Short mmCIF file of C-alpha atoms and ligand atoms in Angstrom, two decimals:
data_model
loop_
_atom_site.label_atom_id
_atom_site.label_comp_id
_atom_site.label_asym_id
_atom_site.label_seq_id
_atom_site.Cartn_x
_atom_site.Cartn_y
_atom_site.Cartn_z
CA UNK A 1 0.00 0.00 0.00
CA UNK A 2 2.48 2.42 1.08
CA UNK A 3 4.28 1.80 -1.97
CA UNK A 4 1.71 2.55 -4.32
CA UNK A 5 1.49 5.83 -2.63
CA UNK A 6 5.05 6.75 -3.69
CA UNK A 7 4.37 6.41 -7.26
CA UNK A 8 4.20 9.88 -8.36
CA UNK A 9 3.18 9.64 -12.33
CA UNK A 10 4.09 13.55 -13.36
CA UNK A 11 8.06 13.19 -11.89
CA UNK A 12 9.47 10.61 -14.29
CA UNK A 13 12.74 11.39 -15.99
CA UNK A 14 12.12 13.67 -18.37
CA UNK A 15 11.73 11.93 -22.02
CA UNK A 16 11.80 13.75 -25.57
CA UNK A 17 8.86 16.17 -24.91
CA UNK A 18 8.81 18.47 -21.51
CA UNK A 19 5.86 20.41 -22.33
CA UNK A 20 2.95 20.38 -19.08
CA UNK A 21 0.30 19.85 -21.15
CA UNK A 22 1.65 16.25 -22.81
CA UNK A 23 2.81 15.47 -19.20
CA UNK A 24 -0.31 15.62 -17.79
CA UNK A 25 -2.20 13.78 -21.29
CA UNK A 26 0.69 11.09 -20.28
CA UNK A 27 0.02 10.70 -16.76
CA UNK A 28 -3.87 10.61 -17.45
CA UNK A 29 -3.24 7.69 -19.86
CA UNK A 30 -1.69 5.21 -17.54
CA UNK A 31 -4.74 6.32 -15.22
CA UNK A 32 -2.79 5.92 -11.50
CA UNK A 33 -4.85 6.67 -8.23
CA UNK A 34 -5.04 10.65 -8.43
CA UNK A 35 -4.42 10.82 -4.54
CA UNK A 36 -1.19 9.15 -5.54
CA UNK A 37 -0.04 12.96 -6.10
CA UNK A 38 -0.02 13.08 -2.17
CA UNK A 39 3.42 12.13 -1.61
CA UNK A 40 4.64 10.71 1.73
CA UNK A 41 5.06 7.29 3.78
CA UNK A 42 4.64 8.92 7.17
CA UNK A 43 1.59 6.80 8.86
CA UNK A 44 -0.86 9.54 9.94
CA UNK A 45 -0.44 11.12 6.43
CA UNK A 46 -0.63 7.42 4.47
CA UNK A 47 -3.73 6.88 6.94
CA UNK A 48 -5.48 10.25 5.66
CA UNK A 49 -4.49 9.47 2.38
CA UNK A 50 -6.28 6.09 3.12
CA UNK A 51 -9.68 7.57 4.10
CA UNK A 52 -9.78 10.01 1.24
CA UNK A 53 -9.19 6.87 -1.75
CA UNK A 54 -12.34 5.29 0.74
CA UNK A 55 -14.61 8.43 1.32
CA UNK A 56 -13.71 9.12 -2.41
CA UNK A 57 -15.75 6.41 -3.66
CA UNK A 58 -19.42 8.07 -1.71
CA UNK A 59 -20.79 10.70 -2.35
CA UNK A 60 -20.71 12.55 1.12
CA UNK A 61 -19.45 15.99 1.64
CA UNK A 62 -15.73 15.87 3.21
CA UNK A 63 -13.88 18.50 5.46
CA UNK A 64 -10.38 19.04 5.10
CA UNK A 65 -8.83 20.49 7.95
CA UNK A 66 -4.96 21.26 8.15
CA UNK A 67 -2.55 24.53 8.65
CA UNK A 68 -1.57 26.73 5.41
CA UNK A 69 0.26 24.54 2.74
CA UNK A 70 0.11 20.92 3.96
CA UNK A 71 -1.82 19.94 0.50
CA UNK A 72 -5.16 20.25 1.28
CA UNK A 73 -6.60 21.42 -2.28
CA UNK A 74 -3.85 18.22 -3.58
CA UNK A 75 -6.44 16.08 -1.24
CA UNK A 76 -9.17 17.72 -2.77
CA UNK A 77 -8.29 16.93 -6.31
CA UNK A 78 -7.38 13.81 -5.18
CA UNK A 79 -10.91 12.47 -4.01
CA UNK A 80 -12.27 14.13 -7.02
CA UNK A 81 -9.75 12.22 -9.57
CA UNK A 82 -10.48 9.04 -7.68
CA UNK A 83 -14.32 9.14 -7.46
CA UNK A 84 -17.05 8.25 -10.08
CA UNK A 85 -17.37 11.85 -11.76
CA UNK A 86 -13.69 12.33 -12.36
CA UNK A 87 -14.25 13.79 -15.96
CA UNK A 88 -17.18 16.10 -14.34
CA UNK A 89 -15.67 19.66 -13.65
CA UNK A 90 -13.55 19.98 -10.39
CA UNK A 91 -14.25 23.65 -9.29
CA UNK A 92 -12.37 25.82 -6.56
CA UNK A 93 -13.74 28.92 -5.13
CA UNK A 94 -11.87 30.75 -2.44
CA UNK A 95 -14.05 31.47 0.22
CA UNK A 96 -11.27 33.83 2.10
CA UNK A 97 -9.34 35.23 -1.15
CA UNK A 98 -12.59 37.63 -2.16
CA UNK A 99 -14.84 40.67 -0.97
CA UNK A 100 -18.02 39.36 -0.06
CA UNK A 101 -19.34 40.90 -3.41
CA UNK A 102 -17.65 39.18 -5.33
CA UNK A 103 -17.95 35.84 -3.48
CA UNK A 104 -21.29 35.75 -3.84
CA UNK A 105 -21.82 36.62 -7.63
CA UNK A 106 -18.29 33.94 -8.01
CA UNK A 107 -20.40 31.41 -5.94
CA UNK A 108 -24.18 32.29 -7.02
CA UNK A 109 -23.98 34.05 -10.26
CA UNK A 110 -26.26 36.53 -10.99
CA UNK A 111 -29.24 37.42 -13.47
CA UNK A 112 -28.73 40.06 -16.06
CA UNK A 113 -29.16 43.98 -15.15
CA UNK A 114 -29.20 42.74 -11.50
CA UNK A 115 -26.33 45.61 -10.76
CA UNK A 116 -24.21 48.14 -12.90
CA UNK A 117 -21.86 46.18 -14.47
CA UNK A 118 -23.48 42.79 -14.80
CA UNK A 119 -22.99 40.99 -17.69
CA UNK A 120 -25.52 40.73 -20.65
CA UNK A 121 -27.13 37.30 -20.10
CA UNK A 122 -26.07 37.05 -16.80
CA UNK A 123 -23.35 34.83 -15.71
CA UNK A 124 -23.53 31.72 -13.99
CA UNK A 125 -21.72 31.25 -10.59
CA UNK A 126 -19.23 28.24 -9.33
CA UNK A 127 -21.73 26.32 -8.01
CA UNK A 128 -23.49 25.47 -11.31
CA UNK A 129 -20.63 25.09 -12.58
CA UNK A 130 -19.59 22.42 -10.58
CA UNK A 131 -23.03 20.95 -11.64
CA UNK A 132 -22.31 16.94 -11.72
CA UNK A 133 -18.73 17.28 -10.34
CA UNK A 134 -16.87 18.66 -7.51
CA UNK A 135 -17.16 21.79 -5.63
CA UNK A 136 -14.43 22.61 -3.22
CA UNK A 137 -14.89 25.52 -1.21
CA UNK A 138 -11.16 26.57 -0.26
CA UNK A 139 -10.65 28.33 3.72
CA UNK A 140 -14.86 27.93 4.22
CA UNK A 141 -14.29 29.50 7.82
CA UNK A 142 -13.78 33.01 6.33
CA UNK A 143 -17.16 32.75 4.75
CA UNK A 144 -19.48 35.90 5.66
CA UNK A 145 -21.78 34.64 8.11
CA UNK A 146 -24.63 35.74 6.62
CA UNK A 147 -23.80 34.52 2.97
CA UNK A 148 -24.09 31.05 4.98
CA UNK A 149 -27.38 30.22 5.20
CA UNK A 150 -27.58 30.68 1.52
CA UNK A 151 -24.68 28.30 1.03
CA UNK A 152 -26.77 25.76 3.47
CA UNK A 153 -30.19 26.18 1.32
CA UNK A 154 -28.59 25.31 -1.48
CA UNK A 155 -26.73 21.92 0.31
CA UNK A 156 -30.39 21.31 1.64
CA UNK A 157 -32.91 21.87 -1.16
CA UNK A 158 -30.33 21.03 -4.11
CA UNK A 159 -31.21 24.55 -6.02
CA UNK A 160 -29.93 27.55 -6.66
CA UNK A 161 -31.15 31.25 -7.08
CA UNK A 162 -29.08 33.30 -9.06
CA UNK A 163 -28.51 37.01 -7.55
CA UNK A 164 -31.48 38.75 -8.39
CA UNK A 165 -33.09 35.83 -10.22
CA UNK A 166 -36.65 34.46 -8.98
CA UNK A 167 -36.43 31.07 -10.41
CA UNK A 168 -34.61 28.43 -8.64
CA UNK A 169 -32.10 25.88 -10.82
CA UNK A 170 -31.29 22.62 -9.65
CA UNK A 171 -27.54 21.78 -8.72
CA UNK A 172 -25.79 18.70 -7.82
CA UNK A 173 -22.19 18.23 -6.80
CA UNK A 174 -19.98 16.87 -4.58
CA UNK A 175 -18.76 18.91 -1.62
CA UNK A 176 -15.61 19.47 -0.35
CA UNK A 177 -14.64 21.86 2.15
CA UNK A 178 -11.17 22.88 3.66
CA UNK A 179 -10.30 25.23 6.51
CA UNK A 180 -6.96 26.20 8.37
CA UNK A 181 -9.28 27.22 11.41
CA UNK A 182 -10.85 25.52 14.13
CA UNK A 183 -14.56 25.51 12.56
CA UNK A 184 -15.88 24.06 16.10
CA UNK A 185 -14.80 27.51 17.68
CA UNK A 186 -15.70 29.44 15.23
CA UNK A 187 -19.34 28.08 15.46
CA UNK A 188 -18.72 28.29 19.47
CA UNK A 189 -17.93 31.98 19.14
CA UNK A 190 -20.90 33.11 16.87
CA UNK A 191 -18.73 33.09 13.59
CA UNK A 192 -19.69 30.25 11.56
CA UNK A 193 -23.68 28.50 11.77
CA UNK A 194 -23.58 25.37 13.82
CA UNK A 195 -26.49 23.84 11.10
CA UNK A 196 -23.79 25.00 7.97
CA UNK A 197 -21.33 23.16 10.31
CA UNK A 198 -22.71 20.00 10.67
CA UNK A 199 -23.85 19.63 6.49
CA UNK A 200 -20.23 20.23 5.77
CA UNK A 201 -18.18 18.15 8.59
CA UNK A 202 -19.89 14.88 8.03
CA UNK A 203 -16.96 13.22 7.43
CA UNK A 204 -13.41 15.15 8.07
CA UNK A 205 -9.71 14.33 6.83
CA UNK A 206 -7.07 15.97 9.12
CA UNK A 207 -3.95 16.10 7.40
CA UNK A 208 -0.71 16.51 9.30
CA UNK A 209 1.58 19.05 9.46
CA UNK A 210 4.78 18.83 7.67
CA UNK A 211 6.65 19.52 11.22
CA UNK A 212 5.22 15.90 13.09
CA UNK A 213 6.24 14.14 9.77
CA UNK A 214 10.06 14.91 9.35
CA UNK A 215 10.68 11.97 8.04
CA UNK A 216 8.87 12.27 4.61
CA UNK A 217 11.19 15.47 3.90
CA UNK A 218 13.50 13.33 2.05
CA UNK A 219 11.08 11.65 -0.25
CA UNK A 220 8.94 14.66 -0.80
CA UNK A 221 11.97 17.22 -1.36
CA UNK A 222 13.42 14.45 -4.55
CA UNK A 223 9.69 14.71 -5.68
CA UNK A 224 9.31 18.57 -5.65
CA UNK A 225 12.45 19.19 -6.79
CA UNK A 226 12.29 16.93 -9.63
CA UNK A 227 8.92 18.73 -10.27
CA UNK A 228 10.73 22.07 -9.95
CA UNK A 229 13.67 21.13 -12.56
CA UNK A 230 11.07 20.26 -15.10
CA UNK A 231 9.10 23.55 -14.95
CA UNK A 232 11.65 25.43 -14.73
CA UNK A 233 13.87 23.33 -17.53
CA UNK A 234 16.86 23.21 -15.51
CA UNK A 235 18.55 19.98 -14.22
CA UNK A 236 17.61 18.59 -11.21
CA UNK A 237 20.11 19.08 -8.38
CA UNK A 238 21.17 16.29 -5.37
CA UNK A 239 20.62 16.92 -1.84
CA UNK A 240 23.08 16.15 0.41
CA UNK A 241 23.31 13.97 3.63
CA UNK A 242 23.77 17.21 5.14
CA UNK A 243 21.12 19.44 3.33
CA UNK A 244 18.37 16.79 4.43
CA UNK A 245 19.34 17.31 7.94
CA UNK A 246 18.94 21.03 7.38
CA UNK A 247 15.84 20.68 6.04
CA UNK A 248 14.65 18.17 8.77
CA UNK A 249 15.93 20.59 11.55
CA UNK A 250 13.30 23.31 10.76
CA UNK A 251 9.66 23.38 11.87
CA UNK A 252 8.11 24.50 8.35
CA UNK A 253 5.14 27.04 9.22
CA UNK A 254 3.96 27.19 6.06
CA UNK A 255 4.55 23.53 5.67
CA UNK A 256 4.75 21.84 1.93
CA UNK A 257 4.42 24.67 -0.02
CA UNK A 258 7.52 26.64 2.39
CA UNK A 259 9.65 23.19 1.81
CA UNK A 260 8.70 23.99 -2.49
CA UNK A 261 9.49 27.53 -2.08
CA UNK A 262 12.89 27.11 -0.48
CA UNK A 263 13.70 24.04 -2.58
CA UNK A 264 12.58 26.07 -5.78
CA UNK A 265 15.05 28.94 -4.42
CA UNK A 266 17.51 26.98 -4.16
CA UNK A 267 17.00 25.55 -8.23
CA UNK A 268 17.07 28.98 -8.94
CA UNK A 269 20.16 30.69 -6.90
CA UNK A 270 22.27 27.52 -6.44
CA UNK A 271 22.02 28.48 -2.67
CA UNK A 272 22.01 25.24 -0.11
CA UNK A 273 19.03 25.02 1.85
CA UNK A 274 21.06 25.66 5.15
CA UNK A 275 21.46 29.30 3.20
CA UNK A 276 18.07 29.57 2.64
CA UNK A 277 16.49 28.94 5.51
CA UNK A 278 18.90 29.81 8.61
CA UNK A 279 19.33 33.42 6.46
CA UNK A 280 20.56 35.84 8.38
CA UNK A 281 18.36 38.30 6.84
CA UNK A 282 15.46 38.49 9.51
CA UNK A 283 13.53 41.06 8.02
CA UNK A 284 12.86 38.16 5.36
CA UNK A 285 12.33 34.91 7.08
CA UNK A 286 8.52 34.58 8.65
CA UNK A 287 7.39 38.01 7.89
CA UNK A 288 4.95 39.58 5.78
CA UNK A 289 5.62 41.67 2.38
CA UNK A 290 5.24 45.33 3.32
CA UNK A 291 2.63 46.35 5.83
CA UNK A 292 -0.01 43.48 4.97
CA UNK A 293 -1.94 42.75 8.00
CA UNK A 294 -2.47 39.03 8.45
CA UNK A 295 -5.18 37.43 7.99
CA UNK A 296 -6.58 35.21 10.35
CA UNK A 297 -4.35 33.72 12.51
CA UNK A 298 -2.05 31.34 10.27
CA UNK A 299 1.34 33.12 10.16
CA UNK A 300 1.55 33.67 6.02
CA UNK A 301 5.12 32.19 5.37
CA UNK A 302 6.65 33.17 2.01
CA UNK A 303 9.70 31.32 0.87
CA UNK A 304 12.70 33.46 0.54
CA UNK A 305 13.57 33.04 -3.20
CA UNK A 306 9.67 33.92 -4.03
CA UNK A 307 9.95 37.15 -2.01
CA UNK A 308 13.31 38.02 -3.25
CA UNK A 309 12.84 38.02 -6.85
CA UNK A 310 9.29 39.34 -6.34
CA UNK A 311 10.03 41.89 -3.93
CA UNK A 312 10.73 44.67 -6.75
CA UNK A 313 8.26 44.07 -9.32
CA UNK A 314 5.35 43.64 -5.88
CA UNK A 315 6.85 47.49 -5.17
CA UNK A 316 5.71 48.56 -8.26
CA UNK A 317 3.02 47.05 -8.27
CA UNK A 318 1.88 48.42 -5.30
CA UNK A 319 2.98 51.85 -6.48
CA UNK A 320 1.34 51.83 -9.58
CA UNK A 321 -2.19 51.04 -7.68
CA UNK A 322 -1.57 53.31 -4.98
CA UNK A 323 -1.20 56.53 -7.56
CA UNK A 324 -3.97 55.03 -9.63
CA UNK A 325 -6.30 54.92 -6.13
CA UNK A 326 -5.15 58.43 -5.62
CA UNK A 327 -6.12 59.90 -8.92
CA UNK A 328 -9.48 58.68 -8.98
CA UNK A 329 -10.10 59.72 -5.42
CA UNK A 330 -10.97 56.23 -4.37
CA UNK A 331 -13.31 55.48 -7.15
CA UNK A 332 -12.17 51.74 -7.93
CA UNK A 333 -13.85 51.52 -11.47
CA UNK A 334 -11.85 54.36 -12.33
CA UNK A 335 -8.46 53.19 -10.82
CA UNK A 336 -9.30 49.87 -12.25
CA UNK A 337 -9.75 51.38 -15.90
CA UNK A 338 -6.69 53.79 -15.57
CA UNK A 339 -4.46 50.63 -14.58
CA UNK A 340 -6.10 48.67 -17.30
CA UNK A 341 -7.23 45.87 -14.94
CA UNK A 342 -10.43 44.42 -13.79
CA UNK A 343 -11.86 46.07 -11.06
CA UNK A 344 -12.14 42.22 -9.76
CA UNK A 345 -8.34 42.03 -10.44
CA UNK A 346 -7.84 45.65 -8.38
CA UNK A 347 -9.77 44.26 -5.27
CA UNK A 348 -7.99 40.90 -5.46
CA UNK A 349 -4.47 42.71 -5.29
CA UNK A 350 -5.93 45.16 -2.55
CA UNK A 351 -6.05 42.62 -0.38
CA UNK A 352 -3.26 40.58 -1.41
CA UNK A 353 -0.94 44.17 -0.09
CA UNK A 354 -3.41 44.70 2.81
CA UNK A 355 -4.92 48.30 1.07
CA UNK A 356 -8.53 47.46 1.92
CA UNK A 357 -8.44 50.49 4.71
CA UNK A 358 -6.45 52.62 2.64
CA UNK A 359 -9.67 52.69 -0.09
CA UNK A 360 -11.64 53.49 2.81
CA UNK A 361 -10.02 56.63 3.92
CA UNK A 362 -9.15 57.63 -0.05
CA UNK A 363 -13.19 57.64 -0.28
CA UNK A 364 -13.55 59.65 3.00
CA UNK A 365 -11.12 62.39 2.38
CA UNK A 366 -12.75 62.64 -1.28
CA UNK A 367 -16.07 62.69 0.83
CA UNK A 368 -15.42 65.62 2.78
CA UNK A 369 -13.31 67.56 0.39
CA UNK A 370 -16.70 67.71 -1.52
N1 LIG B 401 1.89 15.52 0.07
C1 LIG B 401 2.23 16.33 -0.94
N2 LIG B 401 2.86 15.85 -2.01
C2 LIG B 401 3.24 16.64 -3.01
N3 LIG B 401 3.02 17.95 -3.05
C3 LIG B 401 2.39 18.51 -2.04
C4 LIG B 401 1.94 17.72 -0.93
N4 LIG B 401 1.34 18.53 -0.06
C5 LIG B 401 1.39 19.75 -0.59
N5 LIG B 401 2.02 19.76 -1.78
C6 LIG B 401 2.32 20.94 -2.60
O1 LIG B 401 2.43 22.03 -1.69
C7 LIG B 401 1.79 23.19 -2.17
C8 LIG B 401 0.69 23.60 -1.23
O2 LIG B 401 -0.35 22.63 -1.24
P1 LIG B 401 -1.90 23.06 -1.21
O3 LIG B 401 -2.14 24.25 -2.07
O4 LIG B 401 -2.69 21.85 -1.49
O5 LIG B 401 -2.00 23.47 0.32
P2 LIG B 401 -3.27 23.98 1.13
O6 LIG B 401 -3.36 23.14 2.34
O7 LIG B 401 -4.44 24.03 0.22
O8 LIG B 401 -2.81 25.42 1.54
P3 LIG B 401 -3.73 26.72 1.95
O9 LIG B 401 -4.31 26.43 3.30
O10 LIG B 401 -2.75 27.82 2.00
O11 LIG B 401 -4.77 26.85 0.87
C9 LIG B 401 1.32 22.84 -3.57
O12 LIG B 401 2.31 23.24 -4.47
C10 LIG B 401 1.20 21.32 -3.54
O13 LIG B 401 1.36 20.78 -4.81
MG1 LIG B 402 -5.57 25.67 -0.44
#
C-alpha cells in the first residue's frame, strides 16, 4: 500500500517532450490513483491518504482540515480524480481570497441587469458550474456569516437562485470543504452556523503538518524538486546527507508549499538550503511583504527566493495602484480602468498588499473635500 502511494506519475525522468500539457495527457493515460499525487510514507499522512481513496468512492461531503500549505486542495483533487465523476468539472472557489461581493456573484452568479456592471445574459456562478462534479470551497471559515445560510439552502434543497433571479435551478455536486481554522470555535464563538457546520463536517480528513512528519522530507523534497527542474527546464540538483538534515531541523510554518518555495530557491540561486532557511536576513524569514496585516491567525510564510525576486516588481506594483487609487479619489472603477485591470483584479491585489483600509479613507477624504 504504502508503496503505491510513492508512485508519483508527473516526476518521471524527463523523455523527448517536456511540455505540461503532454505530461499531464501522459500521466492521465496510464490512469494511477489521483491521490497518488499526495506524496509521503509517514503513517498519519498514508492513513489520511487512506480515508480520502475510501470516502472518495461516496458521495458525502468531506472536510479538510490542516494549517496553510500541507496539501489540502492536492487532497481535494485527489478524491475528485479518484471518485465516479472524475471527468465532471472539479471547481475551486476561495471562500477567504474575495470581498463578499464578489464571493457571492463567483459562488451564485447573478441574473442580467441585476447591478451596474453585470454581464448581458447574466453569468452563472461556481456552483453550477460544478453541476455533476466537484465543488471545493477553499478556507470555508472566512465565509461571511450571513452569505451562509444561503450556502446551506442550497446543500439542503439542491437549487440555486441566481442574484437577483426568482427562479430556482437545480444543482448537484460533490462537496468538499477545507479550513486552516478551528470551525468548532468558530461556530462556538458566533462566527460560523452550527447547522452550515454540521452539512459540511460529516466526514473530516485531518492532514498533518509537515513539522510531526520529518521523516517524509526526504522523499517529498526528490519529488518537488524533480517537479521544480522540469518547470523550470533546468537539471535537477542532489541533496546532500547534510542538506536533508537542514531541512529536517526546521519546523516549516507554512509547511509543503515553504519546503517547495525554499527548494525552488535553491533551483534557482544555487544556494544550499542551510542558506536559505537559517538566512541571516530576519527582516525576510517569517514576515509579511510590506505592511499586509495578516489574515486570520495562520502566520503567512513566504519562501525566501519567491519574495526576493518578487520583492521589486510587488513594489511597483503596489505603487502603480496606490497613484492610480489616488487619482481617482478612491473610485475603484476608475483606478481599475486607468491601470487597465479588472476592477475584480484591483480588489484581489488590494487585499493581497493589505490596502482594503487605505480605499476606505481615499473615499472619506474625497467625501469631505466635496
Ligand atoms: N503531500 C504532498 N505531495 C506533493 N506535493 C504537495 C503535498 N502537499 C502539498 N504539496 C504541494 O504544496 C503546495 C501547497 O499545497 P496546497 O495548495 O494543497 O495546500 P493547502 O493546504 O491548500 O494550503 P492553503 O491552506 O494555504 O490553501 C502545492 O504546491 C502542492 O502541490
Ligand atoms: Mg488551499
Amino acid at each position: 500500500r504504502i508503496g503505491t502511494l510513492l508512485t508519483i506519475p508527473i516526476f518521471r525522468p524527463r523523455a523527448a517532450h517536456s511540455n505540461a500539457a503532454t505530461l499531464v495527457a501522459e500521466s492521465t493515460a496510464q490512469e494511477p490513483s489521483k491521490l497518488d499525487c499526495v506524496v509521503g510514507k509517514d503513517p498519519a499522512l498514508v492513513e489520511s491518504v487512506e480515508r480520502a481513496r475510501q470516502l472518495s468512492k461516496s458521495n458525502v461531503p468531506v472536510l479538510l482540515l490542516g494549517e496553510t500549505g500541507v496539501g489540502k486542495e492536492v487532497f481535494a483533487k485527489g478524491i475528485h480524480d479518484c471518485g465516479s465523476a472524475k471527468s465532471a468539472p472539479f471547481v475551486v472557489v476561495n471562500c477567504g481570497g474575495l470581498s463578499r461581493e464578489l464571493l457571492a456573484t463567483e459562488l451564485f452568479g447573478y441574473a442580467e441587469g441585476s447591478f451596474t456592471g453585470a454581464r448581458r445574459g447574466g453569468m452563472m456562478g461556481k456552483i453550477e458550474a460544478a453541476n455533476g462534479g466537484t465543488l471545493f470551497l477553499d478556507e470555508l471559515g472566512e465565509m461571511p456569516l450571513d452569505m451562509q445560510p444561503h450556502l446551506l439552502r442550497v446543500l439542503e434543497e439542491g437549487e440555486i437562485y441566481r442574484l437577483g433571479e426568482n427562479a430556482p435551478r437545480k444543482v448537484k455536486f460533490r462537496l468538499i470543504t477545507a479550513t486552516n481554522r478551528d470551525l468548532r470555535k468558530e461556530v462556538t464563538d458566533g462566527r460560523f452556523r452550527m447547522d452550515l457546520y454540521y452539512r459540511v463536517a460529516v466526514t473530516s480528513i485531518r492532514i498533518p503538518p509537515l513539522r510531526d512528519r520529518l521523516s517524509d522530507i526526504p522523499v517529498l523534497s526528490r519529488a518537488l524538486l524533480d517537479k521544480l527542474a522540469l518547470h523550470h527546464d533546468v537539471p535537477a540538483p542532489q541533496l546532500s546527507a547534510a542538506d536533508l538534515g537542514d531541512l529536517a531541523s526546521y519546523s516549516w510554518p507554512g509547511n509543503v508549499r515553504e519546503l517547495r518555495n525554499v527548494l525552488e530557491s535553491m533551483l534557482l540561486t544555487g544556494e544550499r538550503p542551510r542558506a536559505i532557511i537559517h538566512t541571516d536576513e530576519p527582516q525576510v524569514r517569517g514576515i509579511r511583504p510590506f505592511d499586509a496585516p495578516m489574515h486570520g491567525t495562520e502566520p503567512q510564510m513566504f519562501g525566501i527566493g519567491e519574495v526576493r525576486d518578487s520583492r521589486r516588481l510587488e513594489e511597483a506594483e503596489r505603487e502603480a495602484i496606490l497613484s492610480a487609487i489616488d487619482g481617482s479619489h478612491g473610485n475603484m472603477a476608475l483606478a481599475a480602468r486607468s491601470l487597465g485591470i479588472a476592477k475584480s483584479t484591483l480588489y484581489l491585489k488590494l487585499k493581497k498588499f493589505g490596502l482594503d483600509a487605505l480605499v476606505e479613507r481615499a473615499r472619506e477624504v474625497h467625501a469631505k473635500g466635496h
